[in-house]
CSV table of C-alpha atoms in Angstrom, one decimal:
chain,number,residue,atom,x,y,z
A,5,UNK,CA,16.3,-17.1,-1.7
A,6,UNK,CA,19.4,-14.9,-1.1
A,7,UNK,CA,21.6,-17.3,-3.0
A,8,UNK,CA,19.3,-17.3,-6.0
A,9,UNK,CA,18.9,-13.5,-6.2
A,10,UNK,CA,22.4,-12.2,-5.2
A,11,UNK,CA,23.6,-12.0,-8.8
A,12,UNK,CA,20.6,-10.4,-10.3
A,13,UNK,CA,21.6,-7.9,-13.1
A,14,UNK,CA,21.4,-4.2,-12.3
A,15,UNK,CA,18.7,-3.6,-14.9
A,16,UNK,CA,16.4,-6.1,-13.1
A,17,UNK,CA,17.0,-4.4,-9.8
A,18,UNK,CA,15.9,-1.1,-11.3
A,19,UNK,CA,12.7,-2.7,-12.7
A,20,UNK,CA,12.0,-4.3,-9.3
A,21,UNK,CA,12.4,-1.0,-7.5
A,22,UNK,CA,10.3,0.9,-10.1
A,23,UNK,CA,7.6,-1.7,-9.6
A,24,UNK,CA,7.8,-1.2,-5.8
A,25,UNK,CA,7.6,2.6,-6.3
A,26,UNK,CA,4.4,2.1,-8.3
A,27,UNK,CA,3.0,-0.1,-5.5
A,28,UNK,CA,3.6,2.5,-2.9
A,29,UNK,CA,2.2,5.2,-5.2
A,30,UNK,CA,-1.0,3.2,-5.5
A,31,UNK,CA,-1.4,2.2,-1.8
A,32,UNK,CA,-0.5,5.5,-0.2
A,33,UNK,CA,-0.4,8.3,-2.8
A,34,UNK,CA,-3.5,7.6,-4.9
A,35,UNK,CA,-5.6,5.5,-2.6
A,36,UNK,CA,-5.1,7.4,0.7
A,37,UNK,CA,-3.5,10.8,0.3
A,38,UNK,CA,-5.6,11.9,-2.7
A,39,UNK,CA,-8.7,10.8,-0.9
A,40,UNK,CA,-8.8,14.2,0.8
A,41,UNK,CA,-9.1,15.9,-2.6
A,42,UNK,CA,-11.8,13.7,-3.9
A,43,UNK,CA,-13.6,13.9,-0.5
A,44,UNK,CA,-14.0,17.6,-1.0
A,45,UNK,CA,-15.7,17.0,-4.4
A,46,UNK,CA,-17.9,14.3,-2.9
A,47,UNK,CA,-18.9,16.6,-0.1
A,48,UNK,CA,-19.6,19.5,-2.5
A,49,UNK,CA,-21.9,17.2,-4.6
A,50,UNK,CA,-23.7,16.0,-1.4
A,51,UNK,CA,-22.4,12.4,-1.7
A,52,UNK,CA,-21.1,12.6,1.9
A,53,UNK,CA,-21.1,15.0,4.8
A,54,UNK,CA,-18.1,16.5,6.6
A,55,UNK,CA,-18.6,14.0,9.4
A,56,UNK,CA,-18.8,11.2,6.8
A,57,UNK,CA,-15.3,12.1,5.5
A,58,UNK,CA,-13.9,11.4,9.0
A,59,UNK,CA,-15.8,8.2,9.3
A,60,UNK,CA,-14.6,6.9,6.0
A,61,UNK,CA,-11.0,7.8,6.8
A,62,UNK,CA,-11.3,6.2,10.2
A,63,UNK,CA,-12.5,2.9,8.9
A,64,UNK,CA,-9.8,3.0,6.2
A,65,UNK,CA,-7.2,3.4,8.9
A,66,UNK,CA,-8.7,0.5,10.8
A,67,UNK,CA,-8.5,-1.7,7.7
A,68,UNK,CA,-4.9,-0.6,7.2
A,69,UNK,CA,-4.0,-1.6,10.8
A,70,UNK,CA,-5.7,-5.0,10.5
A,71,UNK,CA,-4.0,-5.5,7.1
A,72,UNK,CA,-0.6,-4.8,8.7
A,73,UNK,CA,-1.3,-7.3,11.5
A,74,UNK,CA,-2.5,-9.9,9.1
A,75,UNK,CA,0.5,-9.5,6.9
A,76,UNK,CA,2.9,-9.9,9.8
A,77,UNK,CA,1.6,-13.3,10.7
A,78,UNK,CA,2.2,-14.8,7.2
A,79,UNK,CA,5.5,-16.7,6.9
A,80,UNK,CA,5.3,-18.6,3.6
A,81,UNK,CA,6.8,-16.8,0.6
A,82,UNK,CA,4.3,-18.5,-1.8
A,83,UNK,CA,1.4,-17.5,0.3
A,84,UNK,CA,2.7,-14.0,0.6
A,85,UNK,CA,2.8,-13.6,-3.1
A,86,UNK,CA,-0.8,-14.9,-3.4
A,87,UNK,CA,-1.8,-12.4,-0.7
A,88,UNK,CA,-0.2,-9.6,-2.5
A,89,UNK,CA,-1.9,-10.5,-5.7
A,90,UNK,CA,-5.2,-10.3,-3.8
A,91,UNK,CA,-4.2,-7.0,-2.3
A,92,UNK,CA,-3.5,-5.6,-5.8
A,93,UNK,CA,-7.3,-5.9,-6.3
A,94,UNK,CA,-7.2,-2.6,-4.5
A,95,UNK,CA,-7.5,-1.0,-7.9
A,96,UNK,CA,-11.0,-2.6,-8.3
A,97,UNK,CA,-12.1,-1.0,-5.0
A,98,UNK,CA,-11.0,2.3,-6.4
A,99,UNK,CA,-13.2,1.8,-9.5
A,100,UNK,CA,-16.1,1.0,-7.2
A,101,UNK,CA,-15.7,4.3,-5.5
A,102,UNK,CA,-17.0,6.3,-8.5
A,103,UNK,CA,-20.6,5.2,-7.8
A,104,UNK,CA,-22.6,7.1,-5.3
A,105,UNK,CA,-23.2,4.1,-3.0
A,106,UNK,CA,-25.2,4.1,0.2
A,107,UNK,CA,-22.9,5.2,3.0
A,108,UNK,CA,-22.5,1.7,4.6
A,109,UNK,CA,-21.3,0.3,1.3
A,110,UNK,CA,-18.8,3.1,0.9
A,111,UNK,CA,-17.6,2.3,4.4
A,112,UNK,CA,-17.0,-1.3,3.5
A,113,UNK,CA,-15.1,-0.3,0.3
A,114,UNK,CA,-12.9,2.1,2.2
A,115,UNK,CA,-12.1,-0.7,4.8
A,116,UNK,CA,-11.1,-3.1,2.0
A,117,UNK,CA,-9.1,-0.4,0.4
A,118,UNK,CA,-7.1,0.1,3.7
A,119,UNK,CA,-6.6,-3.6,4.2
A,120,UNK,CA,-5.2,-4.0,0.7
A,121,UNK,CA,-3.0,-1.0,0.9
A,122,UNK,CA,-1.4,-2.3,4.1
A,123,UNK,CA,-0.4,-5.6,2.5
A,124,UNK,CA,1.2,-3.7,-0.5
A,125,UNK,CA,3.1,-1.4,1.8
A,126,UNK,CA,4.3,-4.2,4.1
A,127,UNK,CA,5.1,-6.8,1.5
A,128,UNK,CA,6.2,-5.1,-1.7
A,129,UNK,CA,9.4,-3.4,-0.5
A,130,UNK,CA,11.0,-6.8,0.5
A,131,UNK,CA,10.3,-8.1,-3.0
A,132,UNK,CA,11.4,-4.9,-4.7
A,133,UNK,CA,14.7,-4.7,-2.9
A,134,UNK,CA,15.4,-8.5,-3.3
A,135,UNK,CA,19.1,-9.1,-4.2
A,136,UNK,CA,20.2,-5.5,-4.0
A,137,UNK,CA,23.6,-5.0,-2.4
A,138,UNK,CA,24.0,-3.0,0.9
A,139,UNK,CA,25.8,0.0,-0.7
A,140,UNK,CA,22.9,0.4,-3.2
A,141,UNK,CA,20.1,-0.3,-0.7
A,142,UNK,CA,19.8,3.2,0.7
A,143,UNK,CA,19.4,4.9,-2.7
A,144,UNK,CA,16.9,2.3,-4.0
A,145,UNK,CA,15.0,2.4,-0.7
A,146,UNK,CA,14.7,6.2,-0.9
A,147,UNK,CA,13.3,6.0,-4.5
A,148,UNK,CA,10.9,3.2,-3.4
A,149,UNK,CA,9.5,5.3,-0.5
A,150,UNK,CA,9.1,8.3,-2.7
A,151,UNK,CA,6.3,6.5,-4.5
A,152,UNK,CA,3.9,7.9,-1.9
A,153,UNK,CA,4.6,11.5,-2.9
A,154,UNK,CA,4.9,10.7,-6.6
A,155,UNK,CA,1.5,8.9,-6.6
A,156,UNK,CA,-0.3,11.7,-4.7
A,157,UNK,CA,1.2,14.3,-7.0
A,158,UNK,CA,0.2,12.4,-10.1
A,159,UNK,CA,-3.3,12.0,-8.8
A,160,UNK,CA,-3.7,15.6,-7.6
A,161,UNK,CA,-2.4,17.1,-10.9
A,162,UNK,CA,-4.6,14.7,-13.0
A,163,UNK,CA,-7.7,15.5,-11.0
A,164,UNK,CA,-7.0,19.2,-11.4
A,165,UNK,CA,-6.6,18.9,-15.2
A,166,UNK,CA,-9.4,16.4,-16.0
A,167,UNK,CA,-11.9,16.0,-13.2
A,168,UNK,CA,-13.4,19.5,-13.3
A,169,UNK,CA,-15.1,19.4,-9.9
A,170,UNK,CA,-16.8,16.1,-10.5
A,171,UNK,CA,-16.3,13.3,-7.9
A,172,UNK,CA,-17.2,10.7,-10.5
A,173,UNK,CA,-14.5,11.8,-12.9
A,174,UNK,CA,-12.0,12.3,-10.0
A,175,UNK,CA,-12.4,8.6,-9.0
A,176,UNK,CA,-12.1,7.6,-12.7
A,177,UNK,CA,-8.8,9.5,-12.9
A,178,UNK,CA,-7.4,8.0,-9.7
A,179,UNK,CA,-8.6,4.5,-10.7
A,180,UNK,CA,-7.1,4.8,-14.2
A,181,UNK,CA,-3.8,6.0,-12.8
A,182,UNK,CA,-3.8,3.1,-10.3
A,183,UNK,CA,-4.6,0.6,-13.1
A,184,UNK,CA,-1.6,1.7,-15.2
A,185,UNK,CA,0.7,1.7,-12.2
A,186,UNK,CA,-0.5,-1.8,-11.3
A,187,UNK,CA,1.0,-3.3,-14.4
A,188,UNK,CA,4.7,-3.2,-13.2
A,189,UNK,CA,3.5,-4.3,-9.8
A,190,UNK,CA,1.8,-7.4,-11.3
A,191,UNK,CA,5.1,-8.2,-13.1
A,192,UNK,CA,7.0,-8.0,-9.9
A,193,UNK,CA,4.7,-10.4,-8.2
A,194,UNK,CA,4.8,-12.8,-11.1
A,195,UNK,CA,8.6,-12.7,-11.0
A,196,UNK,CA,8.8,-13.1,-7.3
A,197,UNK,CA,6.4,-16.1,-7.3
A,198,UNK,CA,8.7,-17.9,-9.6
A,199,UNK,CA,11.5,-18.0,-7.0
A,200,UNK,CA,11.8,-21.5,-5.8
A,201,UNK,CA,11.7,-22.4,-2.2
A,202,UNK,CA,9.7,-20.8,0.5
A,203,UNK,CA,11.0,-18.5,3.2
A,204,UNK,CA,11.8,-20.6,6.3
A,205,UNK,CA,9.6,-20.3,9.3
A,206,UNK,CA,10.9,-18.3,12.2
A,207,UNK,CA,9.9,-21.2,14.6
A,208,UNK,CA,12.9,-21.8,17.0
A,209,UNK,CA,14.3,-25.2,17.8
A,210,UNK,CA,13.8,-26.5,21.4
A,211,UNK,CA,16.6,-25.5,23.7
A,212,UNK,CA,17.5,-22.3,21.9
A,213,UNK,CA,16.9,-20.0,24.9
A,214,UNK,CA,19.3,-17.2,23.8
A,215,UNK,CA,17.7,-17.1,20.4
A,216,UNK,CA,14.2,-16.9,22.0
A,217,UNK,CA,15.2,-13.9,24.1
A,218,UNK,CA,16.6,-12.2,21.0
A,219,UNK,CA,13.4,-12.8,19.1
A,220,UNK,CA,11.3,-11.4,22.0
A,221,UNK,CA,13.5,-8.3,22.1
A,222,UNK,CA,13.1,-7.8,18.4
A,223,UNK,CA,9.4,-8.2,18.7
A,224,UNK,CA,9.4,-5.6,21.5
A,225,UNK,CA,11.3,-3.2,19.2
A,226,UNK,CA,8.9,-3.9,16.3
A,227,UNK,CA,5.9,-3.2,18.6
A,228,UNK,CA,7.4,0.1,19.6
A,229,UNK,CA,8.0,1.1,15.9
A,230,UNK,CA,4.5,0.0,15.0
A,231,UNK,CA,3.0,2.1,17.8
A,232,UNK,CA,5.1,5.1,16.6
A,233,UNK,CA,4.0,4.7,13.0
A,234,UNK,CA,0.4,4.4,14.1
A,235,UNK,CA,0.6,7.7,16.0
A,236,UNK,CA,2.2,9.3,13.0
A,237,UNK,CA,-0.5,8.0,10.7
A,238,UNK,CA,-3.3,9.2,13.0
A,239,UNK,CA,-1.7,12.6,13.1
A,240,UNK,CA,-1.6,12.8,9.3
A,241,UNK,CA,-5.2,11.9,8.8
A,242,UNK,CA,-6.7,15.3,9.7
A,243,UNK,CA,-4.2,17.2,7.5
A,244,UNK,CA,-4.7,15.0,4.5
A,245,UNK,CA,-8.5,14.9,4.7
A,246,UNK,CA,-9.4,18.4,5.8
A,247,UNK,CA,-6.5,20.4,4.2
A,248,UNK,CA,-8.2,20.5,0.8
A,249,UNK,CA,-11.5,21.6,2.4
A,250,UNK,CA,-9.7,24.5,4.2
A,251,UNK,CA,-7.8,25.5,1.1
A,252,UNK,CA,-10.9,25.8,-1.0
């Protein structure tokens, strides 16, 4: 894949990174961070209780963790693209949120939402940064990650201008923003799926003892990073969810 994508034009790189930025904006900004704002409106209209907000957030985080684990076990580039197309259906789960469902149904929707968001966050950056040189990678990566803040800002401002204290309209606003942002993401996935050849499996050949030790060490480091990010995510949940309630 590296040989095919090393000479991609700069304009295509920018389109890729913009699409990746949109994916992060959907998965983190609109879907997760802005949930705290909508949850306040839902609680105000008696859709859910304060305790229910925490339960929905907890199951969403559980879906996110399971999605990360699921994504890490996939090795085929072709299958990864299909999985990301499926994860992009996250926007449909957002549209479902605008209905005042029974609480168990809403729990299921939030779980699916977290699972889908995890796949987008794990898989899209590699596709968005494909073929970008090392000296440009830092700048493009910074813009890519900023999608979380940009998405949450877009959603929060849009809800403040349009929703007018209605949870139904708030979900419509978030879903409409996510649908628009999903267009460049779908383009990125189509372009990536056209790349010939699948990513080689990381299975080691018999007798490669040193290489096995190296892989085990890398897996140990990845496990440590995953644990750290899990703790960071858990610490962010109360602030994101209950901050709007305290502010109002």
